[in-house]
Short mmCIF file of C-alpha atoms and ligand atoms in Angstrom, two decimals:
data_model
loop_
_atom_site.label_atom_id
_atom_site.label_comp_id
_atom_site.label_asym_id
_atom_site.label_seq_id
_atom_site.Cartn_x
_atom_site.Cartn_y
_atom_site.Cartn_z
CA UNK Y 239 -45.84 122.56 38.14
CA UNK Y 240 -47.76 123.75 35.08
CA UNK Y 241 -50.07 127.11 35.74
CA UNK Y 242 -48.79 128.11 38.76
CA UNK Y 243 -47.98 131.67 39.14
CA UNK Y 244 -46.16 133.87 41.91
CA UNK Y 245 -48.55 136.68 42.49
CA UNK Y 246 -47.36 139.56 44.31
CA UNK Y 247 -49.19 140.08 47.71
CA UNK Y 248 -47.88 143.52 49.03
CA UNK Y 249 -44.93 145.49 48.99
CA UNK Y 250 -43.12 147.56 51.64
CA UNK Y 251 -40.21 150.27 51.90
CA UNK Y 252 -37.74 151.92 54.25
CA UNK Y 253 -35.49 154.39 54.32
CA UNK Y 254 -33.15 155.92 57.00
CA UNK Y 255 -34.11 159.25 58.08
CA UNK Y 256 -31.11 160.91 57.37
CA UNK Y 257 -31.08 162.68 54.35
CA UNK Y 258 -28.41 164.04 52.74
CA UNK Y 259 -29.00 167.14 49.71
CA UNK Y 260 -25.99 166.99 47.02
CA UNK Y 261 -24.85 170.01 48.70
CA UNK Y 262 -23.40 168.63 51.70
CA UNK Y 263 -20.64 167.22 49.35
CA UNK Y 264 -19.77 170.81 48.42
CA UNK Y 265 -17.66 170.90 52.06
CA UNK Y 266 -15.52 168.64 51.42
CA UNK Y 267 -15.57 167.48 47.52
CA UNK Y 268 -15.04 169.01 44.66
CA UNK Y 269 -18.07 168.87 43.11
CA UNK Y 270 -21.62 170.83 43.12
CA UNK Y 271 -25.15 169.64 43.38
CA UNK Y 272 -25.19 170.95 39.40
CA UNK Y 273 -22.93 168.54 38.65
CA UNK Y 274 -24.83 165.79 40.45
CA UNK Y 275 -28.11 166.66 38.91
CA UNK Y 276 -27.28 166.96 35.53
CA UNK Y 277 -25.01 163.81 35.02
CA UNK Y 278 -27.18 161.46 37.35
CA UNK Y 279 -30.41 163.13 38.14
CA UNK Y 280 -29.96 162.58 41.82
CA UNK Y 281 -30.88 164.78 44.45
CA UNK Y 282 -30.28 163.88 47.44
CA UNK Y 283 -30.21 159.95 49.36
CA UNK Y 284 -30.34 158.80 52.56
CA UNK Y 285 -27.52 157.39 54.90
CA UNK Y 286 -28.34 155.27 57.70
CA UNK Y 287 -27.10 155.63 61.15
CA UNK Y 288 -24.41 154.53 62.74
CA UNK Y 289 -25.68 151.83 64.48
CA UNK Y 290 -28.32 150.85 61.61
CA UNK Y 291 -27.26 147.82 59.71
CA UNK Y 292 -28.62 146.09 57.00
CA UNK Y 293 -30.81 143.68 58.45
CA UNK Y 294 -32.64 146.56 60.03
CA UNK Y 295 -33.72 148.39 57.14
CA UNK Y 296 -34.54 145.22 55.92
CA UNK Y 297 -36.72 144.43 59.09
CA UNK Y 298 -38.72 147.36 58.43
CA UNK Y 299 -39.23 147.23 54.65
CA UNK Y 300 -40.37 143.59 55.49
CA UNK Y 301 -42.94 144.73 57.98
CA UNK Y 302 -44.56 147.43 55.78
CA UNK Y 303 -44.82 144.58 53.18
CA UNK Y 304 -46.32 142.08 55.28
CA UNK Y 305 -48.92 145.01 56.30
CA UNK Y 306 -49.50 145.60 53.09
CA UNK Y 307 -50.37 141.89 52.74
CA UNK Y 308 -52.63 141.73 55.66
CA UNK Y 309 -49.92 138.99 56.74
CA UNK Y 310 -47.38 137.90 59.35
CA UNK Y 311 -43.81 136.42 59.32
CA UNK Y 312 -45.36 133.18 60.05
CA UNK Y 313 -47.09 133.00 57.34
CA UNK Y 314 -43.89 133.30 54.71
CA UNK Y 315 -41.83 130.21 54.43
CA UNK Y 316 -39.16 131.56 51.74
CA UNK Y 317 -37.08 134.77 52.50
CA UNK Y 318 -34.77 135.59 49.15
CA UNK Y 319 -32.38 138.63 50.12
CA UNK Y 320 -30.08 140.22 47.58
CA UNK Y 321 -27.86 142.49 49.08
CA UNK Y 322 -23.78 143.09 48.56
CA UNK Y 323 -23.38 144.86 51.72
CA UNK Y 324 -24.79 142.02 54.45
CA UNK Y 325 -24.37 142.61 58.11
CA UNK Y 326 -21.70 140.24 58.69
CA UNK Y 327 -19.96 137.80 56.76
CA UNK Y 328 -22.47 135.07 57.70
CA UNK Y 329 -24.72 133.90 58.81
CA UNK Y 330 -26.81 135.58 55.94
CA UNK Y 331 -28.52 138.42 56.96
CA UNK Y 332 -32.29 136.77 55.55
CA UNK Y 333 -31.81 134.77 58.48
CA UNK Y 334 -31.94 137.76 61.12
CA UNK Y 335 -34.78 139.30 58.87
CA UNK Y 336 -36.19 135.83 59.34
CA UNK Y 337 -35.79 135.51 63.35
CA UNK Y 338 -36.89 139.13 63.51
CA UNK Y 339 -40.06 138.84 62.04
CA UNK Y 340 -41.03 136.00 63.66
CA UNK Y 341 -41.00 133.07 60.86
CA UNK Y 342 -39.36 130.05 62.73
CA UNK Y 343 -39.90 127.61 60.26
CA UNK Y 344 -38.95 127.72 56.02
CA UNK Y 345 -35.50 128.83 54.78
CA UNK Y 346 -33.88 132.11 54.57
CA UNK Y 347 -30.61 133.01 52.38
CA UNK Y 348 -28.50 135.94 50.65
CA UNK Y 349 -28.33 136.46 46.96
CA UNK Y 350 -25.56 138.78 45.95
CA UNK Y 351 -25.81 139.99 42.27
CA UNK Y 352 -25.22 143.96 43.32
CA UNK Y 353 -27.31 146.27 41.29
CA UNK Y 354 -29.26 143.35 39.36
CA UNK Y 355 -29.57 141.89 43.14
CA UNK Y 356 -33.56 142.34 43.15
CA UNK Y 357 -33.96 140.77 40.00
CA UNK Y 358 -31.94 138.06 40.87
CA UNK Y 359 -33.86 137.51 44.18
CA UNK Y 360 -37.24 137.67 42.25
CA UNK Y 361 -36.13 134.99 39.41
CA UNK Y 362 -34.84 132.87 42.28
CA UNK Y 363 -38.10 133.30 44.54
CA UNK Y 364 -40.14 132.53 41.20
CA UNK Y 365 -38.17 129.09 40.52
CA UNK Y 366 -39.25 128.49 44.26
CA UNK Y 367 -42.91 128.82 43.92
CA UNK Y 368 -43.02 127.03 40.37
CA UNK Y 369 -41.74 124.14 41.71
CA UNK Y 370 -43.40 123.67 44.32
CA UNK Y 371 -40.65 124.43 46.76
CA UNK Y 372 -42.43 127.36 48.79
CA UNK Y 373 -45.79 128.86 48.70
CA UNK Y 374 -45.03 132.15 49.84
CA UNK Y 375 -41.70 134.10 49.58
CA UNK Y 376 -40.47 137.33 51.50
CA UNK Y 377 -37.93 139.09 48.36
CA UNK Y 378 -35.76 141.82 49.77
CA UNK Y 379 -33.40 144.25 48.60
CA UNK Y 380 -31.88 145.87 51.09
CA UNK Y 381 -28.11 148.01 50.89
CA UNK Y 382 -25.95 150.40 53.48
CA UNK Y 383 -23.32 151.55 50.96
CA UNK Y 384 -22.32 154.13 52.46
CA UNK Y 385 -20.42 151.56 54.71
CA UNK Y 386 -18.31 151.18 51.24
CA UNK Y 387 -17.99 154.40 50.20
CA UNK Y 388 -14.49 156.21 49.53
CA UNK Y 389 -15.43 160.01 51.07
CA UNK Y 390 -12.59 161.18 49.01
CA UNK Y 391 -13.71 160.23 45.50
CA UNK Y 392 -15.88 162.54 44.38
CA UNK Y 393 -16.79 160.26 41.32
CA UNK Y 394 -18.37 157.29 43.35
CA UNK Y 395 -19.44 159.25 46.76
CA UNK Y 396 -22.12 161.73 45.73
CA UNK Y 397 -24.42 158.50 44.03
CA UNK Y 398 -25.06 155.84 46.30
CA UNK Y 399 -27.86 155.78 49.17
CA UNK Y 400 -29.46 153.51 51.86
CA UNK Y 401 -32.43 151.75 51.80
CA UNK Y 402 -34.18 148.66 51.54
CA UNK Y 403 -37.26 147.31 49.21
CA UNK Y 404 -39.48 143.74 50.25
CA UNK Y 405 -41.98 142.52 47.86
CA UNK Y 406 -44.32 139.10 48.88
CA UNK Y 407 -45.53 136.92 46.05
CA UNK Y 408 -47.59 133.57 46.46
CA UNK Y 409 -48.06 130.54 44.59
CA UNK Y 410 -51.60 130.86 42.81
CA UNK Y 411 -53.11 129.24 39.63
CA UNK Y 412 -52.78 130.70 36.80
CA UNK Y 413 -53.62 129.77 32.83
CA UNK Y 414 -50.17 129.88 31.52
CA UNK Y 415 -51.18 133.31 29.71
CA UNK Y 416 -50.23 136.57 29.95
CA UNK Y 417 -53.18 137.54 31.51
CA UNK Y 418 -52.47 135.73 34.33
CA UNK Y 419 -51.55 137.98 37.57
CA UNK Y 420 -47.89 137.39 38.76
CA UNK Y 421 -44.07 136.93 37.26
CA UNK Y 422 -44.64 136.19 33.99
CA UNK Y 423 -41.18 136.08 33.03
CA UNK Y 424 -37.44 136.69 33.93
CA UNK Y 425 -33.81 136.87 32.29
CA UNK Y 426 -30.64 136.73 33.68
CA UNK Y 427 -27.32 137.37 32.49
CA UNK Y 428 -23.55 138.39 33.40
CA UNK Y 429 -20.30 138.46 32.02
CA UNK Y 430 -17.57 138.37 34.47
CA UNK Y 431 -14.78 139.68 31.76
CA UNK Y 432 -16.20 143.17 33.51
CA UNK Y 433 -15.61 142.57 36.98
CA UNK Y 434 -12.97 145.57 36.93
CA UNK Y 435 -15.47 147.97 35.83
CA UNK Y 436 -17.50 148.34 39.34
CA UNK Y 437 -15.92 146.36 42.62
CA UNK Y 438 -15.11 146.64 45.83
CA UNK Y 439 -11.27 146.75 46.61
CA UNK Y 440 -11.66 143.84 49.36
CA UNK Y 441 -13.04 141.18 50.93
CA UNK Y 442 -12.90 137.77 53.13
CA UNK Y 443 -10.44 136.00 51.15
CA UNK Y 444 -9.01 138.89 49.70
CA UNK Y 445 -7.57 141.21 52.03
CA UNK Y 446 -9.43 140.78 54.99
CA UNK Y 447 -11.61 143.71 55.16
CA UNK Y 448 -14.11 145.60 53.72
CA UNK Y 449 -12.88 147.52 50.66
CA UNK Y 450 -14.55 150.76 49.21
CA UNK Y 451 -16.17 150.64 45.87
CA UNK Y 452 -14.90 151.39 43.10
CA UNK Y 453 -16.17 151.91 39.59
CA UNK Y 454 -15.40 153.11 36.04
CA UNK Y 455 -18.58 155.15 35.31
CA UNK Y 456 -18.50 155.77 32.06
CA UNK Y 457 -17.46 152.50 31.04
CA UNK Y 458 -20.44 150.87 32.82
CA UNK Y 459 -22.73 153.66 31.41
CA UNK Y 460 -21.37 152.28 27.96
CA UNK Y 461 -22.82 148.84 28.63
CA UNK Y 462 -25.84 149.92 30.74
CA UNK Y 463 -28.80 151.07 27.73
CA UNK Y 464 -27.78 148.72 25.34
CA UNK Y 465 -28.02 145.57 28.13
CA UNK Y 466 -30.88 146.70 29.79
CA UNK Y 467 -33.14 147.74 26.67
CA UNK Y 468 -32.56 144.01 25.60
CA UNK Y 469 -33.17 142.42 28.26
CA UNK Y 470 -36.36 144.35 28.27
CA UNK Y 471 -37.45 143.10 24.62
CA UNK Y 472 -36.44 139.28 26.24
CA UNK Y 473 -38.68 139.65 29.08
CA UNK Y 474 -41.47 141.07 26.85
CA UNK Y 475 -40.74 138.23 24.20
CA UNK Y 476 -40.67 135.08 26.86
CA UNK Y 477 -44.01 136.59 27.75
CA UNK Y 478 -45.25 137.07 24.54
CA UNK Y 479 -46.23 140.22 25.31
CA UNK Y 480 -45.10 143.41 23.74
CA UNK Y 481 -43.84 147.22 24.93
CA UNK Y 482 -47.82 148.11 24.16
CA UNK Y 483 -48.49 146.15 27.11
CA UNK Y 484 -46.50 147.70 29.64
CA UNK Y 485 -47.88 149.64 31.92
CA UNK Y 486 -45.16 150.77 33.86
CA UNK Y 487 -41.27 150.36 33.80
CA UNK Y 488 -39.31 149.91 37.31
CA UNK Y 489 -35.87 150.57 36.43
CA UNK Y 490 -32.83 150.48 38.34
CA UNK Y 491 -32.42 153.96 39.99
CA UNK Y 492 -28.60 154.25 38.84
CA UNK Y 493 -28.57 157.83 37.06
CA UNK Y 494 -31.73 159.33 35.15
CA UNK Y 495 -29.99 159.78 31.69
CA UNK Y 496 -29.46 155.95 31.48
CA UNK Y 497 -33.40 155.51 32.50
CA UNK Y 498 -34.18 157.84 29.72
CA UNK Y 499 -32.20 156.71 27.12
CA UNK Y 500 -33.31 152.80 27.68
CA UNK Y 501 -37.07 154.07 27.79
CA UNK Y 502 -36.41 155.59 24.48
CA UNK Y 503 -34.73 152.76 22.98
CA UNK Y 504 -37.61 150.43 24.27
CA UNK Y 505 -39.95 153.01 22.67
CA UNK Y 506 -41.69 153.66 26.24
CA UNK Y 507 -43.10 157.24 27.44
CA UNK Y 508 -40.95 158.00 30.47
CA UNK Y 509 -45.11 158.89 31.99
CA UNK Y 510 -44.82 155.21 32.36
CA UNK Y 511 -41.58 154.89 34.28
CA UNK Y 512 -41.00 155.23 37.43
CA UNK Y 513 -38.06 157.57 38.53
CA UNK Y 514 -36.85 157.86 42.56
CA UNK Y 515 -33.25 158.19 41.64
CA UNK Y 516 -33.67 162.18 42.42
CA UNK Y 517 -34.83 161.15 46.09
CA UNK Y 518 -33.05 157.83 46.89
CA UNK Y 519 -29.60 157.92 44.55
CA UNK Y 520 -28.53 154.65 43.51
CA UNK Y 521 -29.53 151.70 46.61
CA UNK Y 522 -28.27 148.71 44.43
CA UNK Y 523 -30.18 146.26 44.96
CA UNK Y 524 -32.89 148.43 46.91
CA UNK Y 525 -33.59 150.16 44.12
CA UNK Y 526 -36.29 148.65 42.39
CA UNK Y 527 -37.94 147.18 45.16
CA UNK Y 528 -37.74 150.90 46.93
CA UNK Y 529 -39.45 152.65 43.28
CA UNK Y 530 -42.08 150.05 43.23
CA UNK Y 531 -42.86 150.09 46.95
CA UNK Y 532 -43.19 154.05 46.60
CA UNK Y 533 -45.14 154.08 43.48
CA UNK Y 534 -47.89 151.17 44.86
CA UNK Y 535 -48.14 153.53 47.79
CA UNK Y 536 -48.69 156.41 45.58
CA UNK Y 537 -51.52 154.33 43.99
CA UNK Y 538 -50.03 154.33 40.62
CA UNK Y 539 -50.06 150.61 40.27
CA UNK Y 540 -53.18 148.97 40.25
CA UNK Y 541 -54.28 145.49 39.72
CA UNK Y 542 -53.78 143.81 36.46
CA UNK Y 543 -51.01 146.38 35.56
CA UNK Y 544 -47.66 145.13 33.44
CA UNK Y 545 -44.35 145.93 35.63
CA UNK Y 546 -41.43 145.80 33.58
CA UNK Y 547 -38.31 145.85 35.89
CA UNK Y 548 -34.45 146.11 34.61
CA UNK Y 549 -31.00 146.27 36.37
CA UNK Y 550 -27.28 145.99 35.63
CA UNK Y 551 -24.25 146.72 38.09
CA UNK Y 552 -21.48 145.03 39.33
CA UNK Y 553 -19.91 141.91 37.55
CA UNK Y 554 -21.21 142.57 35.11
CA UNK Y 555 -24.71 141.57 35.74
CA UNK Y 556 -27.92 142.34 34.65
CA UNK Y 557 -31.56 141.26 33.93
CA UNK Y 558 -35.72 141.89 33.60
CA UNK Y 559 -38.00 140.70 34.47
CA UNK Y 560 -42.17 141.09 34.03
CA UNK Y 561 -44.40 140.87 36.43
CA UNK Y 562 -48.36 141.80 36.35
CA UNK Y 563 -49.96 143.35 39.68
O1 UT7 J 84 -25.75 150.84 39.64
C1 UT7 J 84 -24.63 150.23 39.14
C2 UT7 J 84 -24.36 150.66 37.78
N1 UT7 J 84 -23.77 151.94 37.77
C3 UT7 J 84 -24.15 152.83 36.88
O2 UT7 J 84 -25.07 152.59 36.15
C4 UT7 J 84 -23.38 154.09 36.79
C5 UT7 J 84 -23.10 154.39 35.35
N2 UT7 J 84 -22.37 155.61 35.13
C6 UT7 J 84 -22.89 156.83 35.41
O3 UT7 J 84 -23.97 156.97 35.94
C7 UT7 J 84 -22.09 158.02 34.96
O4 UT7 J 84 -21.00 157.59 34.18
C8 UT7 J 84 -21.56 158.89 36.14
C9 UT7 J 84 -22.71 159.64 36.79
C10 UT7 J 84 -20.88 157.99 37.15
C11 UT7 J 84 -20.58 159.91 35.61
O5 UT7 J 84 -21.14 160.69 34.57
P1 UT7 J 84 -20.33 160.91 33.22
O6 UT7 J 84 -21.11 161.86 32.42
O7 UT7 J 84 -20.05 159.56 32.65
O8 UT7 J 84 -19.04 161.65 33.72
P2 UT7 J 84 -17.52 161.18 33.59
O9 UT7 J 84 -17.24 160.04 34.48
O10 UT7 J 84 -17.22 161.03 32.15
O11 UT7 J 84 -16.78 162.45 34.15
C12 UT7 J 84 -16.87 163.72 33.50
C13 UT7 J 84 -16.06 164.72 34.28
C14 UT7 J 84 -14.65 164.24 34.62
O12 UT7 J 84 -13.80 165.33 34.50
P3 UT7 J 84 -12.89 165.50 33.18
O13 UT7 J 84 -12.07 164.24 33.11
O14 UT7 J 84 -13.86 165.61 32.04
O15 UT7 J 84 -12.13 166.73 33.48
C15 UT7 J 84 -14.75 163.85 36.06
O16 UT7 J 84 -13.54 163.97 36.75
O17 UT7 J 84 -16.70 164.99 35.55
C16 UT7 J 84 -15.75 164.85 36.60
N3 UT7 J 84 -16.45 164.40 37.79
C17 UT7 J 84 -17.03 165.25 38.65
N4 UT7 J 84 -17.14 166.59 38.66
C18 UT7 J 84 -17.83 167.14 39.67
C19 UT7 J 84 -16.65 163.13 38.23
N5 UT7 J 84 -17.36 163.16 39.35
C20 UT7 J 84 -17.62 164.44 39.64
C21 UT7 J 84 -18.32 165.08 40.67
N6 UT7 J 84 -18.41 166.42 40.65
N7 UT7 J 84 -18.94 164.40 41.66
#
């Protein structure tokens, strides 16, 4: 359907109240909170408890979004989740967000993409309003990895964290410009020839069981700057916009030296991005969702501003996406 836009309503956050400084790692890792800070820029994250799933941080991002909307769950008819660490098998966990906050009729479903798991969500919820297929759509990231952690490797345990992001956007007209308020544009992309770089060792079909997370840092920090700062320059390109335009960049809170260096190889003032790694360490698919729910609050985003957003993680996959307030 030509002109029509999804135009973000409100956004909401949560995050467990447990919060854990580097230094708690000291007892029983060995590793420092110097360490931490210098190669990831991460402070400290928070854990949820142990009877805190998913669905519930999910819950109560949703509700500070719909708040922030002046809505309620009846009025969504689209929930798009991304998360890689769901509450059970199935059902999905969008359907318990969707029970719990009240929306009985529309569709709810899981998108798993990991790290990129917002973006996919968003590109997803966007295809939805455009045509025609909802009017207005719940999008949720929402992680507990710490329920995939290995305690004992000090090179994955010290930079993941909890949380969960929810943004609502609406079908409204727009011109087909880039003036227009909303998504404007989206890429994205994976290449599965990387799966061994960042997994989980299990699953359903697998094993049977959970797995803990496993990853080859360095090697995905090799692919990470180069991925994201391009599929930056697509987003701004299918928008015919440029890195002038941008008013602020939501990355993917993954480690601080990989935001830099893609800000610097987009040619963007890091005043315009938006960091939360040092508070939230990396929440996957949260991530983005989390920084931009923090920074609206914050009042840094006002109307009419450019978002640029990026991710990559597990699979490899990746994308942008641009999006104006
Ligand atoms: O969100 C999904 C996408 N994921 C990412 O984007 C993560 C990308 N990768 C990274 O962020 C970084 O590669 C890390 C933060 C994971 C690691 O930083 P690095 O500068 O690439 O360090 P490294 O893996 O090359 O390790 C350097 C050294 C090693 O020791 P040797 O071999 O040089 O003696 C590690 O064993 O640091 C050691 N090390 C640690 N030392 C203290 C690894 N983890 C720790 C630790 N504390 N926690």
């Amino acid at each position: 359907m030509a002109g029509v836009r999804a135009v973000a309503l409100g956004c909401g956050h949560y995050l467990p109240a447990r919060v854990v400084e580097n230094a708690e790692f000291e007892k029983t890792l060995d590793t420092n909170d110097e360490w931490i800070r210098t190669r990831s820029g991460i402070e400290r994250r928070h854990f949820a408890a142990d009877d805190e799933k998913t669905s519930d941080l999910a819950i109560a991002a949703s509700r500070m979004a719909l708040e922030d909307a002046g809505l309620s769950g009846a009025d969504i008819d689209a929930i798009v989740l991304a998360t890689a660490t769901p509450d059970q098998t199935f059902p999905s966990t969008a359907t318990r967000l969707q029970h719990a906050i009240g929306m009985t009729g529309g569709f709810a479903f899981d998108i798993q993409a990991v790290c990129a798991g917002f973006l996919y969500a968003l590109a997803n919820a966007n295809a939805l309003i455009v045509s025609g297929q909802a009017k207005r759509v719940l999008v949720v990231g929402a992680e507990t990895f710490s329920r995939i952690l290995n305690w004992e490797d000090r090179a994955t345990a010290v930079l993941f964290g909890d949380g969960a992001g929810a943004l609502i956007l609406e079908a409204q007209p727009g011109t087909d410009t880039a003036s227009d308020r909303g998504v404007l544009s989206s890429c994205l992309a994976s290449d599965g020839q990387y799966n061994d770089l960042l997994y989980v060792d299990g699953g359903v079909s697998s094993t049977q069981s959970t797995g803990v997370l496993r990853m080859q840092g360095r090697e995905v920090f090799k692919h990470a700057v180069s991925k994201l700062a391009s599929a930056g320059e697509d987003v701004l390109q299918k928008a015919g916009l440029t890195v002038a335009d941008i008013d602020w960049v939501i990355p993917h809170q993954a480690n601080l030296r990989i935001i830099k260096a893609t800000a610097q190889k987009l040619a963007i003032p890091m005043e315009k991005v938006v960091v939360t790694v040092q508070d939230h360490g990396n929440t996957s698919a949260a991530s983005i969702p989390l920084a931009l729910s923090v920074a609206h609050r914050s009042g840094r985003i006002k109307q009419g501003d450019l978002l640029l957003m990026e991710a990559i993680g597990g699979g490899l996959a990746w994308g942008a996406a641009t999006l104006r307030w």
